[in-house]
Amino acid sequence: MRVVIIGTGNVATILGKRFLAAEHEIVQVCGRNALHAEDLADTLSAVSTTDLKHIDQSADLYVLAVSDNAVAAVAAELQLNNKLIVHTAGAVSKDVLSAASKNYGILYPLQSLRSELNELPEIPFLVDGNTGDDLALITEFANTISHQVEQAGDEQRLKLHVAAVMVSNFTNHLYTLAKAYCLHEKVDFNMLLPLITAVAERLHDYEPAAIQTGPAVRNDEATIQKHLALLQDHPSLKVMYTMFTESIKKMYGARSAG
Amino acid sequence: MRVVIIGTGNVATILGKRFLAAEHEIVQVCGRNALHAEDLADTLSAVSTTDLKHIDQSADLYVLAVSDNAVAAVAAELQLNNKLIVHTAGAVSKDVLSAASKNYGILYPLQSLRSELNELPEIPFLVDGNTGDDLALITEFANTISHQVEQAGDEQRLKLHVAAVMVSNFTNHLYTLAKAYCLHEKVDFNMLLPLITAVAERLHDYEPAAIQTGPAVRNDEATIQKHLALLQDHPSLKVMYTMFTESIKKMYGARSAG
């Protein structure tokens, strides 16, 4: 397909590369910042513009990959003569695109995308369309760039979005806090990497509830108290440790008492 | 080396297999439950006993792999004629072994070990010894079963243990809560697996703080409010969501305001 990308951030960059790798043609990149738009256009063998009024009207698909809180405002400025437009946001209704065209939908990458990453990760997509034809076209396009494509309405997409925040943003924050703690306490965080990888990989084969380990699920109060004593100088970590320990005890109380 | 294993649980099982794979000889398995002891002894081509008084006195190394809160009591019952003994617990001082022998130390696997796992994960070890000679022997042994062996005293080991609890037990609990949420809301948790893997793998190349994404670090209040509304019927998740969001905002406040 011939694609116009609106946006120059992490999602626009990673998806643009993925489109190109699947032999789609990027005809134009549109971004507010001229330098960023030129840079990404160069990367994608496209031309650039900073003006929404100068958007190429000849493309097959318009991909609006701007920050979540800008999607509605940018869509309202676009006039696409009923060309097919999608946005890439997890928590924004597809209907904000109705201002731009009567043919619209969703191409939402269920991944944490950072343009500085060297390797492109596997990206599952949630797709949606305003009409059956739009949904079919968007699904067909998504299948050219991913092996995991599922249809999901606004509410399902938002539900997976909040779950994604929990399993990626929150876990990454736990890694960040643990790394800062290790640095402060002069122990080697890198020794934890095989453990971190093992826990994540195990989800492919096991129910996480069935393989929970640690002092909380064992009701090992002696170890919990030793840990809390160690966290005396790390009040934020101590609060988090306590909350997780209570939550785990609550979930497995019957198992521990048995 | 000729090894006696005391214990028949997850750690005893996985380490026993690892010892055998490195061509050490398991001469005996000792466990309270006769059936469990026989089973593990069969797996490791060893003999079994249920009586601490019948422990083979001819081995080179005694590995005490019982639950953390039983280590001291079992050690107090052992008489090993100053043979080398190690325990495998993260949060128990090595000195509880002084009751059993004057030659003792630590062989602590920094991994989440579950005997039902088919694949043996990479296991970094923290080692310690009561004397320089004991530490040298234990380090040499650990190097035969792992590429990552570091010396660490009781306090360093406990510090890495609490960090390990955060990055493995707590993240696994997040996965558990997210999976229960997806099941309840009828959306497909498996769509999140590539995301989970990507976040964990990224730690090999990036500082977690540098690649934090999500609504909290962006100060995207509109998305946060949508998420909280969706968690209305999941009070435990809502508490956790709020705590992480506050913790992330606190850490990156300057970045968001900039």
Short mmCIF file of C-alpha atoms in Angstrom, two decimals:
data_model
loop_
_atom_site.label_atom_id
_atom_site.label_comp_id
_atom_site.label_asym_id
_atom_site.label_seq_id
_atom_site.Cartn_x
_atom_site.Cartn_y
_atom_site.Cartn_z
CA MET A 1 0.00 0.00 0.00
CA ARG A 2 0.99 3.65 -0.41
CA VAL A 3 1.06 5.12 3.09
CA VAL A 4 1.22 8.61 4.61
CA ILE A 5 2.52 8.75 8.19
CA ILE A 6 1.46 11.64 10.39
CA GLY A 7 3.78 11.87 13.40
CA THR A 8 7.54 11.49 13.92
CA GLY A 9 7.83 9.91 17.38
CA ASN A 10 8.64 6.40 18.58
CA VAL A 11 5.52 4.73 17.16
CA ALA A 12 5.72 6.56 13.79
CA THR A 13 9.40 5.62 13.47
CA ILE A 14 9.13 1.94 14.39
CA LEU A 15 5.93 1.36 12.39
CA GLY A 16 7.34 3.24 9.40
CA LYS A 17 10.35 0.91 9.35
CA ARG A 18 8.08 -2.10 9.70
CA PHE A 19 5.88 -0.88 6.79
CA LEU A 20 8.94 -0.39 4.60
CA ALA A 21 10.30 -3.83 5.51
CA ALA A 22 6.96 -5.29 4.33
CA GLU A 23 7.45 -3.48 0.98
CA HIS A 24 4.83 -0.82 1.48
CA GLU A 25 5.63 2.60 0.05
CA ILE A 26 5.82 5.54 2.45
CA VAL A 27 4.86 8.49 0.24
CA GLN A 28 5.02 11.21 2.89
CA VAL A 29 5.84 11.94 6.52
CA CYS A 30 4.05 14.84 8.19
CA GLY A 31 5.32 16.33 11.48
CA ARG A 32 5.22 19.65 13.29
CA ASN A 33 8.99 19.80 13.67
CA ALA A 34 10.57 20.21 10.19
CA LEU A 35 13.86 18.57 11.20
CA HIS A 36 12.23 15.51 12.76
CA ALA A 37 9.89 15.15 9.76
CA GLU A 38 12.84 15.37 7.31
CA ASP A 39 14.87 12.88 9.35
CA LEU A 40 12.14 10.28 9.43
CA ALA A 41 11.21 10.90 5.77
CA ASP A 42 14.89 10.30 4.85
CA THR A 43 14.90 7.06 6.82
CA LEU A 44 11.74 5.90 5.07
CA SER A 45 12.63 7.13 1.54
CA ALA A 46 9.69 9.54 1.67
CA VAL A 47 9.14 13.28 1.36
CA SER A 48 8.22 15.40 4.34
CA THR A 49 5.87 18.24 5.18
CA THR A 50 5.06 20.19 8.31
CA ASP A 51 1.66 21.34 7.08
CA LEU A 52 -1.45 19.18 7.52
CA LYS A 53 -2.99 21.08 4.58
CA HIS A 54 -0.24 19.81 2.27
CA ILE A 55 -0.86 16.15 2.94
CA ASP A 56 -0.60 14.00 -0.19
CA GLN A 57 -4.15 13.04 -1.18
CA SER A 58 -3.09 10.09 -3.38
CA ALA A 59 -2.21 7.50 -0.71
CA ASP A 60 -4.17 4.34 0.21
CA LEU A 61 -3.73 4.62 3.96
CA TYR A 62 -3.13 7.44 6.43
CA VAL A 63 -1.53 6.45 9.73
CA LEU A 64 -1.98 8.95 12.53
CA ALA A 65 0.77 8.13 15.03
CA VAL A 66 0.88 11.15 17.32
CA SER A 67 0.66 11.32 21.12
CA ASP A 68 -2.64 10.06 22.54
CA ASN A 69 -3.81 13.47 23.69
CA ALA A 70 -3.18 15.02 20.22
CA VAL A 71 -5.03 12.42 18.11
CA ALA A 72 -8.45 14.11 18.22
CA ALA A 73 -7.12 17.61 17.50
CA VAL A 74 -5.00 16.50 14.53
CA ALA A 75 -7.84 14.39 13.11
CA ALA A 76 -10.14 17.40 13.25
CA GLU A 77 -7.72 19.35 11.01
CA LEU A 78 -7.45 16.64 8.35
CA GLN A 79 -9.60 16.54 5.22
CA LEU A 80 -8.94 13.24 3.48
CA ASN A 81 -11.83 12.90 1.03
CA ASN A 82 -12.92 9.67 2.68
CA LYS A 83 -9.53 8.03 2.34
CA LEU A 84 -8.83 5.30 4.92
CA ILE A 85 -7.25 6.63 8.12
CA VAL A 86 -6.15 4.76 11.26
CA HIS A 87 -4.71 5.88 14.57
CA THR A 88 -2.31 3.90 16.74
CA ALA A 89 -3.43 4.84 20.27
CA GLY A 90 -4.53 2.32 22.87
CA ALA A 91 -6.77 4.56 24.94
CA VAL A 92 -8.44 6.80 22.31
CA SER A 93 -11.78 5.95 20.65
CA LYS A 94 -11.66 5.29 16.93
CA ASP A 95 -14.56 7.72 16.48
CA VAL A 96 -12.38 10.82 16.88
CA LEU A 97 -11.27 10.01 13.30
CA SER A 98 -14.78 10.56 11.92
CA ALA A 99 -13.87 14.25 11.59
CA ALA A 100 -11.21 13.37 8.99
CA SER A 101 -12.96 10.74 6.86
CA LYS A 102 -15.89 8.37 6.88
CA ASN A 103 -13.45 5.47 6.41
CA TYR A 104 -11.42 4.96 9.54
CA GLY A 105 -10.19 2.48 12.07
CA ILE A 106 -7.45 1.35 14.43
CA LEU A 107 -3.95 -0.09 14.01
CA TYR A 108 -2.78 -0.40 17.61
CA PRO A 109 0.64 -1.96 18.30
CA LEU A 110 0.54 -3.86 21.59
CA GLN A 111 4.21 -3.24 22.28
CA SER A 112 6.46 -0.80 24.06
CA LEU A 113 8.07 0.98 21.10
CA ARG A 114 11.18 3.14 21.50
CA SER A 115 12.83 4.47 18.36
CA GLU A 116 16.34 3.98 19.81
CA LEU A 117 15.89 0.19 19.94
CA ASN A 118 18.09 -1.60 17.46
CA GLU A 119 16.03 -4.73 17.14
CA LEU A 120 12.41 -4.55 16.10
CA PRO A 121 10.43 -6.68 18.56
CA GLU A 122 7.49 -8.89 17.64
CA ILE A 123 4.47 -6.58 17.53
CA PRO A 124 0.92 -7.91 17.99
CA PHE A 125 -1.71 -5.55 16.55
CA LEU A 126 -5.27 -4.84 17.62
CA VAL A 127 -7.32 -3.61 14.67
CA ASP A 128 -10.76 -2.10 14.28
CA GLY A 129 -12.75 -0.48 11.48
CA ASN A 130 -15.75 1.80 11.14
CA THR A 131 -17.24 -0.45 8.43
CA GLY A 132 -16.77 -4.10 7.56
CA ASP A 133 -14.81 -3.09 4.46
CA ASP A 134 -12.54 -0.78 6.45
CA LEU A 135 -11.91 -3.51 9.02
CA ALA A 136 -11.09 -6.01 6.26
CA LEU A 137 -8.63 -3.59 4.60
CA ILE A 138 -6.91 -2.73 7.89
CA THR A 139 -6.71 -6.41 8.89
CA GLU A 140 -5.20 -7.31 5.53
CA PHE A 141 -2.62 -4.53 5.90
CA ALA A 142 -1.82 -5.52 9.51
CA ASN A 143 -1.28 -9.14 8.43
CA THR A 144 1.50 -7.97 6.09
CA ILE A 145 3.45 -6.55 9.04
CA SER A 146 2.63 -8.94 11.93
CA HIS A 147 1.81 -12.57 12.66
CA GLN A 148 -0.49 -11.62 15.53
CA VAL A 149 -3.47 -9.52 14.49
CA GLU A 150 -6.75 -9.47 16.44
CA GLN A 151 -9.90 -7.44 16.00
CA ALA A 152 -10.84 -5.45 19.12
CA GLY A 153 -13.35 -2.67 19.74
CA ASP A 154 -12.59 0.50 21.72
CA GLU A 155 -13.41 -1.08 25.07
CA GLN A 156 -11.48 -4.32 24.49
CA ARG A 157 -8.51 -2.30 23.27
CA LEU A 158 -8.60 -0.12 26.39
CA LYS A 159 -8.81 -3.23 28.59
CA LEU A 160 -5.74 -4.75 26.95
CA HIS A 161 -4.06 -1.34 27.17
CA VAL A 162 -4.47 -1.18 30.96
CA ALA A 163 -3.22 -4.79 31.25
CA ALA A 164 -0.24 -3.85 29.06
CA VAL A 165 0.56 -0.92 31.34
CA MET A 166 0.62 -3.32 34.29
CA VAL A 167 2.83 -5.99 32.72
CA SER A 168 5.26 -3.60 31.00
CA ASN A 169 5.32 -0.09 32.51
CA PHE A 170 4.92 -1.33 36.07
CA THR A 171 7.38 -4.22 35.75
CA ASN A 172 9.89 -1.84 34.13
CA HIS A 173 9.41 0.47 37.11
CA LEU A 174 10.11 -2.45 39.47
CA TYR A 175 13.32 -3.12 37.51
CA THR A 176 14.21 0.59 37.79
CA LEU A 177 13.65 0.67 41.56
CA ALA A 178 15.57 -2.59 42.05
CA LYS A 179 18.48 -1.32 39.93
CA ALA A 180 18.64 1.95 41.89
CA TYR A 181 18.57 -0.06 45.14
CA CYS A 182 21.40 -2.34 43.96
CA LEU A 183 23.49 0.66 42.89
CA HIS A 184 22.94 2.33 46.26
CA GLU A 185 23.74 -0.87 48.17
CA LYS A 186 26.73 -1.73 45.95
CA VAL A 187 25.52 -5.13 44.77
CA ASP A 188 25.45 -6.22 41.12
CA PHE A 189 22.01 -5.83 39.47
CA ASN A 190 23.25 -7.72 36.40
CA MET A 191 23.31 -10.92 38.44
CA LEU A 192 19.50 -10.68 38.36
CA LEU A 193 19.14 -10.69 34.56
CA PRO A 194 18.83 -14.49 34.08
CA LEU A 195 16.13 -14.52 36.79
CA ILE A 196 14.21 -11.69 35.12
CA THR A 197 14.37 -13.41 31.74
CA ALA A 198 13.31 -16.78 33.21
CA VAL A 199 10.23 -15.33 34.90
CA ALA A 200 9.08 -13.61 31.69
CA GLU A 201 9.77 -16.61 29.44
CA ARG A 202 7.98 -19.03 31.77
CA LEU A 203 4.64 -17.34 30.96
CA HIS A 204 4.65 -19.09 27.60
CA ASP A 205 4.29 -22.45 29.34
CA TYR A 206 2.88 -21.92 32.82
CA GLU A 207 0.09 -20.10 34.62
CA PRO A 208 1.84 -17.34 36.60
CA ALA A 209 -0.30 -18.16 39.67
CA ALA A 210 0.94 -21.77 39.57
CA ILE A 211 4.62 -20.81 39.64
CA GLN A 212 4.56 -18.01 42.22
CA THR A 213 7.59 -18.27 44.53
CA GLY A 214 9.05 -16.09 47.29
CA PRO A 215 8.58 -15.42 51.00
CA ALA A 216 5.05 -13.96 50.71
CA VAL A 217 3.48 -17.03 49.05
CA ARG A 218 5.31 -19.27 51.56
CA ASN A 219 4.13 -17.06 54.44
CA ASP A 220 7.79 -16.89 55.50
CA GLU A 221 7.46 -14.08 58.04
CA ALA A 222 11.09 -14.31 59.21
CA THR A 223 12.43 -13.52 55.73
CA ILE A 224 9.83 -10.81 55.17
CA GLN A 225 10.94 -9.08 58.38
CA LYS A 226 14.62 -9.32 57.36
CA HIS A 227 13.75 -7.74 54.00
CA LEU A 228 11.76 -4.92 55.58
CA ALA A 229 14.63 -4.16 57.94
CA LEU A 230 16.95 -3.92 54.94
CA LEU A 231 14.57 -1.46 53.23
CA GLN A 232 14.54 0.89 56.22
CA ASP A 233 16.43 3.58 54.26
CA HIS A 234 14.31 3.09 51.11
CA PRO A 235 10.80 4.23 52.14
CA SER A 236 9.24 4.05 48.64
CA LEU A 237 10.53 0.52 48.13
CA LYS A 238 9.33 -0.46 51.59
CA VAL A 239 5.80 0.73 50.79
CA MET A 240 5.86 -1.24 47.53
CA TYR A 241 7.31 -4.34 49.20
CA THR A 242 4.57 -4.23 51.83
CA MET A 243 1.80 -3.79 49.27
CA PHE A 244 2.94 -6.70 47.11
CA THR A 245 3.47 -8.92 50.12
CA GLU A 246 -0.06 -8.22 51.37
CA SER A 247 -1.52 -8.73 47.89
CA ILE A 248 0.28 -12.07 47.44
CA LYS A 249 -0.68 -13.25 50.94
CA LYS A 250 -4.30 -12.31 50.24
CA MET A 251 -4.34 -14.27 46.97
CA TYR A 252 -2.67 -17.41 48.32
CA GLY A 253 -3.86 -17.30 51.94
CA ALA A 254 -5.66 -20.61 51.64
CA ARG A 255 -2.63 -22.29 50.07
CA SER A 256 -0.26 -21.06 52.82
CA ALA A 257 -2.60 -22.05 55.63
CA GLY A 258 -3.11 -25.50 54.09
CA MET B 1 32.95 -34.12 43.60
CA ARG B 2 30.99 -36.69 45.62
CA VAL B 3 27.92 -34.88 46.91
CA VAL B 4 25.20 -35.58 49.50
CA ILE B 5 21.98 -33.61 49.04
CA ILE B 6 19.79 -32.93 52.06
CA GLY B 7 16.33 -31.90 50.91
CA THR B 8 13.98 -33.04 48.15
CA GLY B 9 12.19 -29.83 47.09
CA ASN B 10 12.53 -27.56 44.06
CA VAL B 11 16.06 -26.36 44.83
CA ALA B 12 17.36 -29.84 45.74
CA THR B 13 15.86 -31.28 42.54
CA ILE B 14 17.10 -28.64 40.11
CA LEU B 15 20.56 -28.37 41.67
CA GLY B 16 20.89 -32.15 41.85
CA LYS B 17 20.23 -32.39 38.10
CA ARG B 18 22.70 -29.60 37.45
CA PHE B 19 25.38 -31.35 39.58
CA LEU B 20 24.82 -34.60 37.70
CA ALA B 21 25.02 -32.83 34.33
CA ALA B 22 28.41 -31.44 35.41
CA GLU B 23 29.53 -35.03 36.14
CA HIS B 24 29.53 -34.81 39.89
CA GLU B 25 28.44 -37.94 41.73
CA ILE B 26 25.39 -37.75 43.98
CA VAL B 27 26.07 -40.39 46.60
CA GLN B 28 22.95 -39.88 48.70
CA VAL B 29 19.70 -37.94 48.99
CA CYS B 30 18.30 -37.35 52.48
CA GLY B 31 14.67 -36.24 52.99
CA ARG B 32 11.99 -36.52 55.66
CA ASN B 33 9.48 -38.03 53.24
CA ALA B 34 10.70 -41.52 52.18
CA LEU B 35 8.85 -41.46 48.86
CA HIS B 36 10.17 -38.04 47.87
CA ALA B 37 13.70 -39.01 48.91
CA GLU B 38 13.53 -42.25 46.87
CA ASP B 39 12.12 -40.43 43.85
CA LEU B 40 14.84 -37.84 43.80
CA ALA B 41 17.54 -40.42 44.56
CA ASP B 42 16.32 -42.46 41.57
CA THR B 43 16.45 -39.39 39.34
CA LEU B 44 20.00 -38.67 40.48
CA SER B 45 21.28 -42.28 40.49
CA ALA B 46 21.81 -42.06 44.24
CA VAL B 47 20.63 -43.91 47.33
CA SER B 48 18.19 -42.36 49.77
CA THR B 49 17.70 -42.09 53.50
CA THR B 50 15.17 -40.39 55.74
CA ASP B 51 17.46 -40.32 58.78
CA LEU B 52 19.97 -37.52 59.33
CA LYS B 53 21.97 -39.94 61.52
CA HIS B 54 22.50 -42.25 58.53
CA ILE B 55 24.09 -39.66 56.32
CA ASP B 56 27.01 -40.99 54.29
CA GLN B 57 30.18 -39.62 55.88
CA SER B 58 32.40 -40.23 52.83
CA ALA B 59 31.29 -37.39 50.55
CA ASP B 60 33.26 -34.25 49.63
CA LEU B 61 30.36 -31.81 49.84
CA TYR B 62 27.04 -31.69 51.73
CA VAL B 63 24.36 -29.49 50.19
CA LEU B 64 21.60 -28.47 52.59
CA ALA B 65 18.70 -27.46 50.32
CA VAL B 66 15.71 -27.32 52.67
CA SER B 67 13.23 -24.51 53.26
CA ASP B 68 14.78 -21.33 54.70
CA ASN B 69 13.14 -21.68 58.08
CA ALA B 70 14.37 -25.28 58.49
CA VAL B 71 18.07 -24.69 57.65
CA ALA B 72 19.22 -23.91 61.21
CA ALA B 73 17.31 -26.79 62.82
CA VAL B 74 18.57 -29.40 60.33
CA ALA B 75 22.14 -28.09 60.57
CA ALA B 76 22.01 -28.46 64.34
CA GLU B 77 21.21 -32.16 63.95
CA LEU B 78 24.06 -32.89 61.55
CA GLN B 79 27.47 -34.18 62.67
CA LEU B 80 29.75 -34.13 59.64
CA ASN B 81 33.26 -34.46 61.14
CA ASN B 82 34.27 -31.12 59.64
CA LYS B 83 33.27 -32.09 56.12
CA LEU B 84 32.39 -29.14 53.85
CA ILE B 85 28.69 -28.16 54.04
CA VAL B 86 26.81 -25.41 52.20
CA HIS B 87 23.24 -24.19 52.34
CA THR B 88 21.30 -22.69 49.44
CA ALA B 89 19.16 -20.05 51.18
CA GLY B 90 19.20 -16.36 50.29
CA ALA B 91 18.10 -14.96 53.61
CA VAL B 92 19.81 -17.25 56.17
CA SER B 93 23.26 -16.53 57.65
CA LYS B 94 25.99 -19.01 56.79
CA ASP B 95 26.88 -19.22 60.48
CA VAL B 96 23.91 -21.47 61.31
CA LEU B 97 26.03 -24.20 59.66
CA SER B 98 28.76 -23.91 62.34
CA ALA B 99 26.74 -26.42 64.40
CA ALA B 100 27.32 -29.09 61.74
CA SER B 101 30.98 -28.56 60.79
CA LYS B 102 33.77 -26.04 61.04
CA ASN B 103 33.99 -26.05 57.22
CA TYR B 104 30.94 -24.39 55.75
CA GLY B 105 29.67 -21.84 53.30
CA ILE B 106 27.01 -20.80 50.83
CA LEU B 107 25.91 -21.97 47.38
CA TYR B 108 22.95 -19.70 46.66
CA PRO B 109 21.22 -19.96 43.28
CA LEU B 110 19.93 -16.53 42.22
CA GLN B 111 17.04 -18.01 40.28
CA SER B 112 13.42 -18.93 40.71
CA LEU B 113 13.65 -22.75 40.68
CA ARG B 114 10.59 -24.93 40.20
CA SER B 115 11.12 -28.67 39.80
CA GLU B 116 8.33 -28.95 37.19
CA LEU B 117 10.24 -26.75 34.74
CA ASN B 118 11.43 -28.67 31.72
CA GLU B 119 14.28 -26.40 30.78
CA LEU B 120 16.99 -25.64 33.28
CA PRO B 121 17.48 -21.86 33.26
CA GLU B 122 20.82 -20.09 33.52
CA ILE B 123 21.61 -19.97 37.24
CA PRO B 124 23.99 -17.36 38.69
CA PHE B 125 25.39 -18.39 42.08
CA LEU B 126 26.43 -16.34 45.08
CA VAL B 127 29.05 -18.18 47.12
CA ASP B 128 30.62 -17.67 50.50
CA GLY B 129 32.91 -19.63 52.81
CA ASN B 130 33.85 -19.66 56.46
CA THR B 131 37.55 -19.86 55.60
CA GLY B 132 39.55 -18.88 52.53
CA ASP B 133 40.03 -22.57 51.70
CA ASP B 134 36.31 -23.29 52.03
CA LEU B 135 35.45 -20.32 49.81
CA ALA B 136 37.99 -21.48 47.21
CA LEU B 137 36.55 -25.02 47.16
CA ILE B 138 32.95 -23.82 46.92
CA THR B 139 33.84 -21.32 44.18
CA GLU B 140 35.63 -24.04 42.22
CA PHE B 141 32.61 -26.33 42.55
CA ALA B 142 30.17 -23.54 41.58
CA ASN B 143 32.24 -22.78 38.48
CA THR B 144 31.65 -26.33 37.26
CA ILE B 145 27.88 -25.76 37.23
CA SER B 146 27.52 -22.07 36.28
CA HIS B 147 29.17 -19.32 34.23
CA GLN B 148 28.14 -16.66 36.72
CA VAL B 149 29.63 -17.11 40.18
CA GLU B 150 30.22 -14.21 42.58
CA GLN B 151 31.41 -14.11 46.15
CA ALA B 152 28.96 -12.38 48.51
CA GLY B 153 28.73 -12.18 52.31
CA ASP B 154 25.50 -12.65 54.28
CA GLU B 155 24.47 -9.02 53.96
CA GLN B 156 25.20 -8.71 50.22
CA ARG B 157 23.37 -11.97 49.61
CA LEU B 158 20.34 -10.73 51.54
CA LYS B 159 20.41 -7.45 49.58
CA LEU B 160 20.41 -9.31 46.25
CA HIS B 161 17.72 -11.60 47.65
CA VAL B 162 15.34 -8.72 48.35
CA ALA B 163 16.06 -7.25 44.88
CA ALA B 164 15.37 -10.71 43.39
CA VAL B 165 12.03 -10.86 45.20
CA MET B 166 11.10 -7.51 43.64
CA VAL B 167 12.09 -8.33 40.06
CA SER B 168 10.74 -11.90 40.05
CA ASN B 169 8.09 -12.59 42.72
CA PHE B 170 6.51 -9.16 42.38
CA THR B 171 6.59 -9.07 38.57
CA ASN B 172 5.14 -12.59 38.50
CA HIS B 173 2.36 -11.34 40.77
CA LEU B 174 1.71 -8.47 38.34
CA TYR B 175 1.43 -11.04 35.52
CA THR B 176 -0.95 -13.09 37.68
CA LEU B 177 -3.19 -10.11 38.42
CA ALA B 178 -3.16 -9.00 34.78
CA LYS B 179 -4.01 -12.51 33.58
CA ALA B 180 -6.92 -12.78 36.05
CA TYR B 181 -8.13 -9.36 34.89
CA CYS B 182 -7.97 -10.38 31.21
CA LEU B 183 -9.83 -13.60 31.93
CA HIS B 184 -12.52 -11.72 33.81
CA GLU B 185 -12.82 -9.08 31.07
CA LYS B 186 -12.69 -11.64 28.25
CA VAL B 187 -9.63 -10.26 26.45
CA ASP B 188 -6.64 -12.38 25.39
CA PHE B 189 -3.71 -12.21 27.85
CA ASN B 190 -1.50 -14.09 25.37
CA MET B 191 -1.43 -11.01 23.14
CA LEU B 192 0.73 -9.43 25.88
CA LEU B 193 3.49 -12.08 25.79
CA PRO B 194 5.72 -10.37 23.16
CA LEU B 195 5.49 -7.14 25.18
CA ILE B 196 6.45 -8.90 28.41
CA THR B 197 9.42 -10.60 26.75
CA ALA B 198 10.57 -7.36 25.11
CA VAL B 199 10.58 -5.42 28.40
CA ALA B 200 12.61 -8.12 30.17
CA GLU B 201 15.09 -8.61 27.29
CA ARG B 202 15.68 -4.87 26.93
CA LEU B 203 17.39 -4.77 30.35
CA HIS B 204 20.45 -6.37 28.77
CA ASP B 205 21.03 -3.24 26.66
CA TYR B 206 19.25 -0.32 28.30
CA GLU B 207 18.84 1.36 31.65
CA PRO B 208 15.24 0.65 32.69
CA ALA B 209 14.79 4.28 33.79
CA ALA B 210 15.79 5.47 30.30
CA ILE B 211 13.15 3.36 28.52
CA GLN B 212 10.18 3.86 30.86
CA THR B 213 6.99 4.32 28.82
CA GLY B 214 3.29 4.60 29.67
CA PRO B 215 0.76 7.20 30.80
CA ALA B 216 2.35 7.87 34.22
CA VAL B 217 5.78 8.89 32.88
CA ARG B 218 4.04 11.03 30.21
CA ASN B 219 1.80 12.58 32.87
CA ASP B 220 -1.14 11.61 30.62
CA GLU B 221 -3.92 12.23 33.13
CA ALA B 222 -6.73 11.56 30.61
CA THR B 223 -5.52 7.98 30.00
CA ILE B 224 -4.87 7.37 33.70
CA GLN B 225 -8.46 8.38 34.50
CA LYS B 226 -9.83 6.07 31.76
CA HIS B 227 -7.78 3.21 33.22
CA LEU B 228 -8.96 3.86 36.77
CA ALA B 229 -12.59 3.92 35.60
CA LEU B 230 -12.02 0.52 33.98
CA LEU B 231 -10.60 -0.89 37.23
CA GLN B 232 -13.67 0.15 39.24
CA ASP B 233 -14.68 -3.49 39.77
CA HIS B 234 -11.10 -4.60 40.57
CA PRO B 235 -10.27 -2.82 43.86
CA SER B 236 -6.91 -4.60 44.49
CA LEU B 237 -5.72 -3.79 40.98
CA LYS B 238 -6.90 -0.20 41.36
CA VAL B 239 -4.83 0.22 44.53
CA MET B 240 -1.80 -1.22 42.77
CA TYR B 241 -2.35 0.91 39.66
CA THR B 242 -2.57 4.04 41.80
CA MET B 243 0.55 3.20 43.78
CA PHE B 244 2.67 2.53 40.68
CA THR B 245 1.36 5.64 38.94
CA GLU B 246 2.26 7.81 41.94
CA SER B 247 5.69 6.16 42.25
CA ILE B 248 6.46 6.69 38.55
CA LYS B 249 5.21 10.31 38.62
CA LYS B 250 7.37 10.95 41.67
CA MET B 251 10.48 9.56 39.98
CA TYR B 252 10.02 11.34 36.65
CA GLY B 253 8.24 14.51 37.84
CA ALA B 254 11.01 16.77 36.59
CA ARG B 255 11.04 15.08 33.17
CA SER B 256 7.26 15.42 32.71
CA ALA B 257 7.22 19.07 33.79
CA GLY B 258 10.13 19.87 31.42
#
